[in-house]
Short mmCIF file of C-alpha atoms and ligand atoms in Angstrom, two decimals:
data_model
loop_
_atom_site.label_atom_id
_atom_site.label_comp_id
_atom_site.label_asym_id
_atom_site.label_seq_id
_atom_site.Cartn_x
_atom_site.Cartn_y
_atom_site.Cartn_z
CA MET A 1 76.70 93.92 41.53
CA SER A 2 73.56 93.07 39.79
CA ALA A 3 72.90 93.48 36.03
CA VAL A 4 70.48 96.55 36.57
CA LEU A 5 73.14 98.28 38.73
CA GLU A 6 76.01 97.61 36.27
CA ARG A 7 73.79 99.24 33.61
CA ILE A 8 72.95 102.13 35.88
CA ALA A 9 76.69 102.65 36.80
CA ALA A 10 77.44 103.03 33.12
CA VAL A 11 75.17 105.96 32.86
CA VAL A 12 76.18 107.75 36.24
CA GLY A 13 79.84 106.53 36.80
CA ALA A 14 81.25 105.51 40.14
CA ALA A 15 80.60 108.93 41.69
CA GLY A 16 76.87 108.63 41.07
CA LEU A 17 76.26 105.26 42.62
CA ILE A 18 76.30 104.03 46.23
CA THR A 19 75.61 100.40 47.13
CA ASP A 20 77.50 100.09 50.40
CA GLU A 21 75.43 100.05 53.74
CA ALA A 22 77.32 102.85 55.42
CA GLY A 23 77.27 105.19 52.35
CA MET A 24 73.48 104.52 51.75
CA ALA A 25 72.59 105.21 55.56
CA PRO A 26 71.85 109.05 55.50
CA TYR A 27 69.35 108.45 52.56
CA THR A 28 67.42 105.50 54.17
CA ILE A 29 65.76 107.29 57.24
CA ASP A 30 63.52 110.32 57.12
CA TRP A 31 63.95 113.36 59.29
CA ARG A 32 61.64 112.46 61.90
CA LYS A 33 63.31 108.88 62.07
CA ARG A 34 59.79 107.16 61.62
CA TYR A 35 60.52 105.46 58.23
CA ALA A 36 63.40 103.39 57.54
CA GLY A 37 63.97 101.91 54.20
CA ARG A 38 66.60 99.40 52.42
CA PRO A 39 67.24 100.43 49.00
CA LEU A 40 69.04 98.33 46.17
CA ALA A 41 71.18 101.41 45.68
CA VAL A 42 71.32 105.09 45.89
CA VAL A 43 71.81 106.73 42.56
CA ARG A 44 73.06 110.47 42.34
CA PRO A 45 72.94 111.70 38.71
CA ALA A 46 74.77 114.81 37.69
CA SER A 47 72.57 115.81 34.82
CA THR A 48 69.26 115.50 33.30
CA ARG A 49 70.58 113.23 30.60
CA GLU A 50 71.82 111.00 33.33
CA VAL A 51 68.46 110.96 35.00
CA ALA A 52 66.77 110.18 31.78
CA GLY A 53 69.26 107.15 31.10
CA VAL A 54 68.63 105.73 34.69
CA ILE A 55 64.80 105.90 34.29
CA ARG A 56 64.87 104.29 30.86
CA ILE A 57 66.83 101.25 32.67
CA CYS A 58 64.19 101.31 35.40
CA ALA A 59 61.37 101.29 33.03
CA GLU A 60 62.98 98.42 31.16
CA THR A 61 63.59 96.42 33.96
CA ARG A 62 60.48 97.51 36.19
CA THR A 63 62.70 98.86 38.85
CA ALA A 64 60.89 101.18 41.21
CA VAL A 65 62.51 104.66 41.69
CA VAL A 66 62.18 106.84 44.87
CA PRO A 67 63.17 110.33 44.35
CA GLN A 68 64.96 112.28 47.02
CA GLY A 69 65.99 115.90 47.53
CA GLY A 70 67.21 117.15 50.92
CA ASN A 71 65.31 114.35 52.69
CA THR A 72 63.65 117.00 55.04
CA GLY A 73 60.09 115.85 54.13
CA LEU A 74 57.92 114.89 57.09
CA GLN A 75 55.63 112.34 55.63
CA GLY A 76 58.18 109.53 54.46
CA GLY A 77 57.63 110.40 50.89
CA GLY A 78 61.45 110.19 49.93
CA ILE A 79 62.13 106.88 51.71
CA THR A 80 62.32 103.54 50.05
CA ASP A 81 60.45 100.56 51.34
CA SER A 82 62.43 97.65 52.91
CA SER A 83 62.38 95.17 50.02
CA GLY A 84 65.98 95.94 48.81
CA THR A 85 64.59 96.28 45.30
CA GLN A 86 63.83 100.08 44.87
CA ILE A 87 66.56 102.61 44.08
CA ALA A 88 66.59 105.87 45.84
CA LEU A 89 67.43 108.60 43.19
CA CYS A 90 68.91 111.71 44.98
CA THR A 91 69.37 114.95 42.89
CA ALA A 92 71.96 116.37 45.28
CA ARG A 93 74.54 116.65 42.39
CA MET A 94 72.13 118.75 40.29
CA ARG A 95 72.92 122.15 41.89
CA ARG A 96 73.26 124.35 39.11
CA VAL A 97 71.71 127.85 38.68
CA ARG A 98 71.22 127.56 34.94
CA ALA A 99 70.11 131.17 34.49
CA ILE A 100 68.94 134.40 36.11
CA ASP A 101 66.87 136.86 34.04
CA PRO A 102 66.30 140.08 36.33
CA ILE A 103 64.17 141.62 33.66
CA ASN A 104 61.88 138.84 33.24
CA ASN A 105 62.19 138.33 36.91
CA THR A 106 62.90 134.52 36.68
CA ILE A 107 65.51 132.16 37.91
CA THR A 108 66.17 128.67 36.18
CA LEU A 109 67.40 126.09 38.58
CA GLU A 110 68.24 122.42 38.75
CA ALA A 111 66.26 120.31 41.09
CA GLY A 112 68.87 119.63 43.68
CA CYS A 113 69.40 123.33 44.39
CA VAL A 114 69.19 123.92 48.03
CA LEU A 115 66.43 126.56 48.86
CA ALA A 116 68.81 128.68 50.88
CA GLN A 117 71.25 128.73 47.81
CA VAL A 118 68.30 129.78 45.49
CA GLN A 119 67.59 132.74 48.02
CA ARG A 120 71.20 133.92 47.93
CA ALA A 121 71.46 133.61 44.13
CA ALA A 122 68.27 135.68 43.87
CA GLU A 123 69.60 138.31 46.28
CA GLY A 124 72.83 138.57 44.39
CA ALA A 125 70.93 139.57 41.34
CA GLY A 126 69.02 142.23 43.21
CA ARG A 127 65.93 140.17 43.67
CA LEU A 128 63.82 138.21 46.15
CA PHE A 129 62.97 134.43 45.89
CA PRO A 130 60.26 134.47 48.67
CA LEU A 131 59.75 130.84 49.44
CA SER A 132 61.11 130.53 53.00
CA LEU A 133 60.91 127.64 55.57
CA GLY A 134 62.69 126.15 58.47
CA ALA A 135 64.35 123.48 56.48
CA GLU A 136 65.77 125.85 53.80
CA GLY A 137 69.43 124.97 54.51
CA SER A 138 68.89 121.47 53.28
CA ALA A 139 65.58 121.24 51.36
CA THR A 140 65.86 121.34 47.58
CA ILE A 141 63.75 123.20 44.94
CA GLY A 142 62.77 119.80 43.54
CA GLY A 143 61.51 118.62 46.93
CA ASN A 144 59.74 122.07 47.44
CA LEU A 145 58.03 121.70 44.07
CA SER A 146 57.14 117.98 44.46
CA THR A 147 55.47 118.70 48.03
CA ASN A 148 54.07 122.26 46.89
CA ALA A 149 55.95 123.36 50.08
CA GLY A 150 54.25 126.44 51.86
CA GLY A 151 56.41 127.99 54.48
CA THR A 152 56.24 131.58 56.06
CA ALA A 153 55.43 133.89 53.02
CA VAL A 154 52.52 132.13 51.55
CA LEU A 155 50.31 135.08 52.64
CA ARG A 156 51.93 137.31 50.33
CA TYR A 157 53.64 135.32 47.56
CA GLY A 158 51.69 132.00 47.59
CA ASN A 159 52.76 128.29 47.60
CA THR A 160 55.58 126.93 45.67
CA ARG A 161 53.03 126.04 42.87
CA ASP A 162 52.38 129.87 42.57
CA LEU A 163 56.14 130.38 42.15
CA ALA A 164 56.59 128.04 39.27
CA LEU A 165 56.43 129.13 35.62
CA GLY A 166 58.16 126.30 33.69
CA MET A 167 59.57 122.78 34.32
CA GLU A 168 61.79 120.11 32.94
CA VAL A 169 60.68 116.68 34.00
CA VAL A 170 62.10 113.10 33.33
CA LEU A 171 58.86 110.97 32.68
CA ALA A 172 58.44 107.32 33.96
CA SER A 173 59.24 106.33 30.30
CA GLY A 174 62.64 108.11 30.45
CA GLU A 175 61.51 110.71 27.99
CA VAL A 176 62.30 114.31 28.90
CA TRP A 177 59.49 116.99 28.87
CA GLU A 178 61.19 120.17 28.22
CA GLY A 179 58.73 122.66 29.56
CA LEU A 180 61.24 125.37 30.79
CA ARG A 181 59.29 128.37 29.70
CA GLY A 182 59.40 131.54 31.71
CA LEU A 183 56.03 132.86 30.83
CA ARG A 184 53.33 134.48 32.99
CA LYS A 185 50.93 133.91 30.25
CA ASP A 186 50.54 130.64 28.41
CA ASN A 187 46.92 129.27 27.79
CA THR A 188 47.91 126.52 25.45
CA GLY A 189 45.97 123.73 26.76
CA TYR A 190 46.53 121.61 29.99
CA ASP A 191 49.20 123.34 32.42
CA LEU A 192 51.08 119.93 32.76
CA LYS A 193 53.66 121.51 35.32
CA HIS A 194 50.88 121.55 37.73
CA LEU A 195 50.46 117.70 37.58
CA PHE A 196 54.02 117.31 38.85
CA ILE A 197 53.81 119.96 41.54
CA GLY A 198 52.64 118.25 44.84
CA ALA A 199 52.91 114.81 43.14
CA GLU A 200 55.57 113.72 45.51
CA GLY A 201 57.57 112.04 42.86
CA THR A 202 54.96 109.66 41.95
CA LEU A 203 54.49 110.81 38.26
CA GLY A 204 57.96 111.81 37.11
CA ILE A 205 61.30 113.32 38.29
CA ILE A 206 61.53 117.19 38.20
CA THR A 207 64.98 117.97 36.89
CA ALA A 208 64.78 121.84 36.69
CA ALA A 209 62.38 124.63 36.87
CA VAL A 210 61.83 128.22 36.07
CA MET A 211 60.72 130.21 39.26
CA LYS A 212 59.43 133.64 39.66
CA LEU A 213 61.42 136.42 41.41
CA TYR A 214 60.21 139.58 43.05
CA PRO A 215 61.82 142.95 43.76
CA LEU A 216 63.90 142.97 46.97
CA PRO A 217 62.09 144.78 49.71
CA ALA A 218 63.89 147.92 51.13
CA ALA A 219 63.34 146.73 54.56
CA ARG A 220 61.80 143.82 56.51
CA LEU A 221 60.33 144.56 59.82
CA ALA A 222 59.16 142.03 62.49
CA GLY A 223 57.29 142.21 65.51
CA ILE A 224 55.83 139.90 68.15
CA ALA A 225 52.50 140.52 69.94
CA ALA A 226 51.12 138.64 72.93
CA VAL A 227 47.35 138.00 72.50
CA ASP A 228 44.86 136.07 74.77
CA SER A 229 43.40 133.75 72.23
CA PRO A 230 43.39 132.57 68.45
CA GLY A 231 40.39 134.53 68.14
CA ASP A 232 42.28 137.80 69.20
CA ALA A 233 45.08 136.68 66.80
CA ILE A 234 42.66 136.67 63.87
CA ARG A 235 41.40 140.07 64.93
CA LEU A 236 44.83 141.39 64.85
CA LEU A 237 45.37 139.65 61.47
CA GLU A 238 42.26 141.68 60.24
CA ILE A 239 43.89 144.83 61.34
CA ALA A 240 47.09 144.08 59.77
CA GLN A 241 45.71 143.20 56.40
CA ARG A 242 43.24 146.11 56.45
CA GLN A 243 46.15 148.61 57.12
CA SER A 244 49.11 146.96 55.31
CA GLY A 245 47.64 144.96 52.51
CA ASP A 246 50.39 143.34 50.51
CA SER A 247 53.13 144.70 52.71
CA LEU A 248 52.04 142.02 55.15
CA THR A 249 54.53 139.14 54.41
CA GLY A 250 54.25 136.93 57.42
CA PHE A 251 51.59 136.28 60.18
CA GLU A 252 52.44 133.31 62.35
CA MET A 253 51.05 132.08 65.62
CA PHE A 254 52.61 129.95 68.18
CA SER A 255 51.39 129.14 71.79
CA ASP A 256 53.14 129.90 75.06
CA PHE A 257 54.03 126.14 75.34
CA CYS A 258 55.84 126.16 71.93
CA LEU A 259 57.90 129.12 73.13
CA ALA A 260 58.67 127.31 76.33
CA LEU A 261 59.90 124.28 74.26
CA VAL A 262 62.24 126.54 72.19
CA LEU A 263 63.49 128.27 75.17
CA LYS A 264 64.21 124.98 76.78
CA HIS A 265 65.94 123.31 73.85
CA PHE A 266 67.81 126.28 72.33
CA PRO A 267 69.78 127.92 75.15
CA GLY A 268 70.72 130.97 73.05
CA THR A 269 67.23 132.11 72.57
CA SER A 270 65.29 134.56 74.84
CA ALA A 271 61.64 135.35 75.64
CA PRO A 272 60.15 138.43 73.82
CA PHE A 273 58.54 139.83 76.99
CA ARG A 274 59.61 140.25 80.51
CA THR A 275 56.17 139.30 81.69
CA CYS A 276 55.11 135.65 81.32
CA TYR A 277 51.87 135.45 79.52
CA ALA A 278 50.76 132.01 80.66
CA ARG A 279 48.12 130.27 78.36
CA SER A 280 48.39 132.97 75.77
CA GLN A 281 49.43 132.96 72.19
CA TYR A 282 52.12 135.01 70.30
CA VAL A 283 51.88 136.37 66.86
CA LEU A 284 54.91 137.08 64.82
CA LEU A 285 54.19 139.36 61.95
CA GLU A 286 56.33 140.75 59.31
CA ILE A 287 56.02 143.72 57.10
CA SER A 288 58.24 144.14 53.97
CA ASP A 289 58.38 147.73 52.78
CA SER A 290 59.31 148.73 49.27
CA ARG A 291 60.19 152.31 50.28
CA SER A 292 62.27 152.55 53.59
CA GLU A 293 62.98 151.06 57.05
CA ALA A 294 61.51 154.01 58.63
CA SER A 295 58.21 153.60 56.44
CA GLY A 296 58.03 149.94 57.48
CA ARG A 297 58.58 150.67 61.12
CA THR A 298 55.67 153.26 60.97
CA ALA A 299 53.51 150.68 59.42
CA ILE A 300 54.13 147.93 61.83
CA GLU A 301 53.95 150.14 64.88
CA SER A 302 50.65 151.43 63.63
CA VAL A 303 49.17 147.90 63.26
CA LEU A 304 50.41 146.98 66.93
CA THR A 305 49.02 150.32 68.26
CA GLU A 306 45.69 149.63 66.75
CA GLY A 307 45.68 146.20 68.28
CA VAL A 308 46.34 147.58 71.68
CA VAL A 309 43.77 150.12 71.43
CA ALA A 310 41.26 147.53 70.24
CA GLY A 311 42.06 145.49 73.30
CA VAL A 312 43.41 142.63 71.12
CA VAL A 313 47.03 142.99 71.84
CA LEU A 314 48.29 142.38 75.45
CA ASP A 315 51.84 143.39 74.83
CA ALA A 316 53.99 144.06 71.68
CA VAL A 317 57.73 144.36 70.81
CA VAL A 318 59.26 145.39 67.39
CA ALA A 319 62.70 144.27 66.21
CA GLN A 320 65.23 147.15 66.23
CA SER A 321 67.81 145.41 64.00
CA LEU A 322 68.16 142.63 61.41
CA ALA A 323 69.73 140.45 64.27
CA GLN A 324 66.40 140.85 66.25
CA VAL A 325 64.33 140.23 63.23
CA GLN A 326 66.36 136.95 62.88
CA ALA A 327 66.11 136.27 66.60
CA MET A 328 62.21 136.53 66.49
CA TRP A 329 62.04 134.26 63.48
CA ALA A 330 64.32 131.78 65.46
CA LEU A 331 61.56 131.49 67.99
CA ARG A 332 59.09 130.37 65.44
CA GLU A 333 61.27 128.23 63.23
CA ASN A 334 62.98 126.25 65.81
CA ILE A 335 59.62 124.83 67.30
CA THR A 336 59.91 121.75 64.99
CA GLU A 337 63.48 121.04 66.20
CA ALA A 338 62.57 121.74 69.79
CA GLN A 339 59.62 119.44 69.59
CA ALA A 340 61.90 116.71 68.18
CA ARG A 341 64.35 117.12 71.09
CA GLU A 342 61.48 116.80 73.46
CA GLY A 343 60.60 113.47 72.03
CA GLN A 344 58.38 111.90 69.43
CA ASN A 345 54.97 113.58 68.92
CA LEU A 346 52.07 113.52 66.72
CA LYS A 347 51.81 115.94 63.88
CA HIS A 348 48.56 117.20 62.29
CA ASP A 349 49.45 119.62 59.46
CA VAL A 350 45.90 120.87 58.77
CA SER A 351 44.11 123.96 57.27
CA VAL A 352 40.52 125.26 57.77
CA PRO A 353 39.18 128.54 56.57
CA VAL A 354 40.80 131.54 58.36
CA SER A 355 37.41 132.46 59.59
CA CYS A 356 36.91 129.01 61.48
CA ILE A 357 40.46 128.79 63.08
CA ALA A 358 39.55 129.86 66.55
CA GLU A 359 36.24 127.54 66.64
CA PHE A 360 38.41 124.77 65.21
CA ILE A 361 41.10 125.11 68.10
CA ALA A 362 38.49 125.62 70.73
CA ALA A 363 36.51 122.59 69.74
CA THR A 364 39.47 120.22 69.02
CA ASP A 365 41.43 121.08 72.12
CA ALA A 366 38.34 120.37 74.28
CA GLU A 367 37.84 117.05 72.63
CA VAL A 368 41.30 115.97 72.64
CA ARG A 369 41.83 116.90 76.38
CA ARG A 370 38.66 114.86 77.32
CA ALA A 371 39.79 111.98 75.32
CA TYR A 372 43.44 111.97 76.30
CA PRO A 373 43.99 113.98 79.60
CA GLY A 374 47.39 115.60 80.22
CA VAL A 375 48.50 115.66 76.65
CA ARG A 376 50.52 118.67 75.71
CA LEU A 377 49.22 120.55 72.66
CA VAL A 378 52.00 122.20 70.46
CA THR A 379 49.88 124.29 68.32
CA PHE A 380 51.47 126.76 65.83
CA GLY A 381 51.30 127.71 62.31
CA HIS A 382 50.86 129.94 59.42
CA LEU A 383 47.70 131.71 60.74
CA GLY A 384 47.35 133.98 57.90
CA ASP A 385 47.03 130.92 55.53
CA GLY A 386 44.61 129.04 57.83
CA ASN A 387 47.37 126.57 58.23
CA LEU A 388 47.85 125.00 61.79
CA HIS A 389 50.54 122.60 63.02
CA TYR A 390 48.24 121.00 65.58
CA ASN A 391 51.03 118.85 67.11
CA VAL A 392 50.42 116.80 70.28
CA ALA A 393 53.06 115.60 72.80
CA ALA A 394 52.71 112.98 75.29
CA PRO A 395 51.72 113.91 78.76
CA GLN A 396 54.73 114.59 80.84
CA GLU A 397 54.60 111.27 82.71
CA VAL A 398 53.93 109.11 79.65
CA ALA A 399 56.87 107.88 77.36
CA PRO A 400 56.62 109.33 73.92
CA GLU A 401 56.95 106.12 72.30
CA ALA A 402 54.10 104.49 74.17
CA PHE A 403 51.82 107.58 73.52
CA MET A 404 52.55 107.32 69.89
CA ARG A 405 51.30 103.64 69.76
CA GLU A 406 48.01 104.60 71.54
CA ALA A 407 47.26 107.81 69.86
CA ALA A 408 45.47 106.79 66.60
CA GLY A 409 42.27 107.86 68.07
CA LEU A 410 43.66 111.35 68.84
CA THR A 411 44.37 111.82 64.99
CA ARG A 412 40.79 110.77 64.30
CA ILE A 413 39.39 113.35 66.49
CA VAL A 414 41.71 116.13 64.89
CA HIS A 415 41.04 115.09 61.40
CA ASP A 416 37.32 114.57 61.69
CA ASN A 417 37.18 118.29 63.25
CA VAL A 418 39.11 119.25 60.19
CA ALA A 419 36.50 117.63 57.97
CA ARG A 420 33.68 119.28 59.96
CA PHE A 421 35.27 122.65 59.16
CA ASN A 422 35.82 121.93 55.35
CA GLY A 423 39.53 121.79 55.85
CA SER A 424 42.44 119.57 54.70
CA ILE A 425 44.34 116.93 56.49
CA SER A 426 47.51 117.93 54.61
CA ALA A 427 47.96 121.73 54.19
CA GLU A 428 51.62 121.69 53.32
CA HIS A 429 53.79 118.71 53.96
CA GLY A 430 51.84 116.07 51.61
CA LEU A 431 50.66 112.59 52.03
CA GLY A 432 53.75 110.51 51.45
CA GLN A 433 53.53 107.25 53.13
CA ALA A 434 52.15 108.70 56.47
CA LYS A 435 48.77 109.76 55.15
CA ARG A 436 48.05 107.57 52.31
CA GLU A 437 45.59 105.54 54.07
CA GLU A 438 44.13 108.25 56.12
CA ILE A 439 43.35 110.50 53.06
CA ARG A 440 40.89 107.80 51.77
CA ARG A 441 38.62 108.76 54.60
CA TYR A 442 38.44 112.37 53.50
CA LYS A 443 38.72 112.60 49.80
CA SER A 444 35.76 111.57 47.78
CA ALA A 445 35.82 108.24 45.71
CA LEU A 446 35.59 110.46 42.63
CA GLU A 447 38.65 112.41 43.42
CA LEU A 448 40.68 109.34 44.30
CA ASP A 449 39.53 107.73 41.23
CA LEU A 450 40.71 110.74 39.04
CA MET A 451 44.12 110.69 40.93
CA ARG A 452 44.46 107.13 39.98
CA LYS A 453 43.59 107.73 36.48
CA VAL A 454 46.36 110.47 36.12
CA LYS A 455 48.79 108.08 37.86
CA ALA A 456 47.97 105.27 35.48
CA ALA A 457 48.31 107.54 32.44
CA LEU A 458 51.79 109.06 33.40
CA ASP A 459 53.22 105.97 35.05
CA PRO A 460 51.55 102.91 33.71
CA LEU A 461 54.34 100.65 34.90
CA GLY A 462 53.82 101.95 38.49
CA ILE A 463 57.69 102.51 38.92
CA MET A 464 57.57 106.11 40.18
CA ASN A 465 57.50 106.01 44.06
CA PRO A 466 55.10 103.28 44.51
CA GLY A 467 53.08 103.25 47.85
CA LYS A 468 53.10 106.91 48.26
CA VAL A 469 50.32 109.39 48.08
CA ILE A 470 47.80 106.95 46.41
P1 FAD B 1 62.45 115.39 50.17
O1 FAD B 1 62.24 115.22 51.66
O2 FAD B 1 63.72 114.71 49.70
O3 FAD B 1 61.47 114.70 49.22
C1 FAD B 1 60.01 115.17 49.67
C2 FAD B 1 59.18 114.40 48.49
O4 FAD B 1 59.36 115.03 47.17
C3 FAD B 1 59.39 113.07 48.36
O5 FAD B 1 58.14 112.38 47.94
C4 FAD B 1 60.36 112.74 47.23
O6 FAD B 1 60.10 111.47 46.55
C5 FAD B 1 59.74 113.88 46.27
N1 FAD B 1 60.95 114.55 45.56
C6 FAD B 1 61.98 115.13 46.03
N2 FAD B 1 62.71 115.66 44.90
C7 FAD B 1 62.01 115.48 43.78
C8 FAD B 1 62.17 115.62 42.35
N3 FAD B 1 63.36 116.34 41.93
N4 FAD B 1 61.30 115.19 41.57
C9 FAD B 1 60.29 114.43 42.00
N5 FAD B 1 60.00 114.20 43.14
C10 FAD B 1 60.90 114.53 44.13
N6 FAD B 1 57.29 122.31 54.49
C11 FAD B 1 56.36 123.20 54.38
O7 FAD B 1 55.74 123.25 53.30
N7 FAD B 1 56.49 124.45 55.13
C12 FAD B 1 57.37 124.67 56.25
O8 FAD B 1 57.27 125.74 56.72
C13 FAD B 1 58.18 123.63 56.43
N8 FAD B 1 59.21 123.74 57.45
C14 FAD B 1 60.05 122.55 57.88
C15 FAD B 1 60.74 122.88 58.84
C16 FAD B 1 61.63 121.77 59.37
C17 FAD B 1 62.52 121.93 60.50
C18 FAD B 1 61.55 120.37 58.57
C19 FAD B 1 62.45 119.39 58.88
C20 FAD B 1 60.71 120.53 57.44
C21 FAD B 1 59.83 121.43 57.02
N9 FAD B 1 59.00 121.29 55.99
C22 FAD B 1 58.11 122.41 55.63
C23 FAD B 1 58.92 120.04 55.16
C24 FAD B 1 60.02 119.90 54.18
O9 FAD B 1 61.18 120.93 54.34
C25 FAD B 1 59.34 120.23 52.72
O10 FAD B 1 58.34 119.44 52.41
C26 FAD B 1 60.43 120.41 51.58
O11 FAD B 1 59.78 120.98 50.62
C27 FAD B 1 61.10 119.07 51.30
O12 FAD B 1 62.10 119.25 50.49
P2 FAD B 1 63.35 118.14 50.31
O13 FAD B 1 64.26 118.59 49.25
O14 FAD B 1 63.78 117.77 51.60
O15 FAD B 1 62.32 116.81 49.73
C1 2HG B 2 56.77 124.80 60.07
O1 2HG B 2 55.85 125.36 59.75
C2 2HG B 2 56.83 123.38 59.55
O2 2HG B 2 57.63 125.03 60.92
C3 2HG B 2 57.00 122.18 60.29
O3 2HG B 2 55.84 123.11 58.51
C4 2HG B 2 55.77 121.84 61.12
O4 2HG B 2 56.86 120.51 62.85
C5 2HG B 2 55.84 120.74 62.16
O5 2HG B 2 54.80 120.18 62.38
ZN1 ZN B 3 54.46 124.89 58.35
#
């Protein structure tokens, strides 16, 4: 064992260090299997003190550190390079809920807490932790903060950034910034936590956070509407927001092709309607009611009825039980996995102003189809947030691997259209290593320079997740 690893072993003990290839394997490849690394070791500290001890050694020895939570990231941000010199620092052993304060509506968590575990802990205290996404059974709160994860409830509760009140961070020097304050008002200068949120591990290691909680709704009602076009989906969004205001907690759209993929790859699922609405879109909307199930049901039915009367909704169904609510969400949340089972695909996680969504889709679809005849568009996303997963699968007769090699020009079409509509080429998944070069085309030189200055100030030795983001 090298001298550096011997020193790290003295800090984390045998349980905190993996150096054999088989043991390291799960930490060396990303969820999409696009980035494979070769770490010097996988280090699994059990406490903030241990993280700080490890980082001090890394700073002294100029050893690069790649933080990893649940390894569900989609941009390769948590994977080391192949040099065999970087350590992967995994937070999986830091899973303690340190405190819940129901009066202050806050929960204090260690970074390795799994999102689903946090939701359950909040519910156990009669509160809601609203962050929700398809990977919640594995993704960690540290990873959510580091990517500023979005998910399906942003419309009502905001991104992860909006849920964070305080933070504890091990800096690149090994010092610990203790900022675990549960305050909704604190204007004492720069709000440092926001630097680490969305930094994808390039500025420090988040070890704990104070997050906001909300009242548990009395009922969650979900419905699916078939609509003719993204434009009609937006018209339904307007109706839902006008009628339901803050009770509208989800508004997702997916195409009939997305639905077909889920039905094909998840045999237990079933189509929401008997009629097949080919070339249409589906909207999954959710209303959370603070009074009762009956009141929530009236609200969702009223939205859908107005949609039908306005000629916007072709057909609609409302879940009659919690099991049906979950079945509806499964149709939406399994799209990513269904797509993966279908074969490799090009992902574009983009946002444009909600008012431009329909025009963006029409213009981009036409251009992509002209340039790449036969491609299969897998368009879905968080419509209420203006965030589309504009994913593209190979034409039926083309091998996905060959398509992926040839398709750089397709991404250029999509991203240039995003820029034309003043959008973002990464709405929620971050840049990682996947979009590090691509972002240089779309961010101004001034913005990139400011980002480099922040990086140099907080990580002067360049040991924190080098080669990611910037
Ligand atoms: P990892 O993948 O382990 O790491 C992600 C990044 O954060 C890396 O750069 C890593 O270095 C850094 N990092 C991790 N922990 C720390 C830490 N403690 N301190 C500093 N840096 C750290 N994302 C969305 O936003 N919305 C969605 O709806 C959504 N749905 C998904 C559905 C599926 C099926 C999958 C596979 C992914 C989905 N994602 C979604 C992406 C992913 O789940 C999120 O980015 C999530 O926040 C990553 O958490 P993680 O713990 O897995 O992080
Ligand atoms: C989702 O919204 C995730 O389901 C994943 O952000 C999106 O697979 C994708 O591109
Ligand atoms: Zn998403």
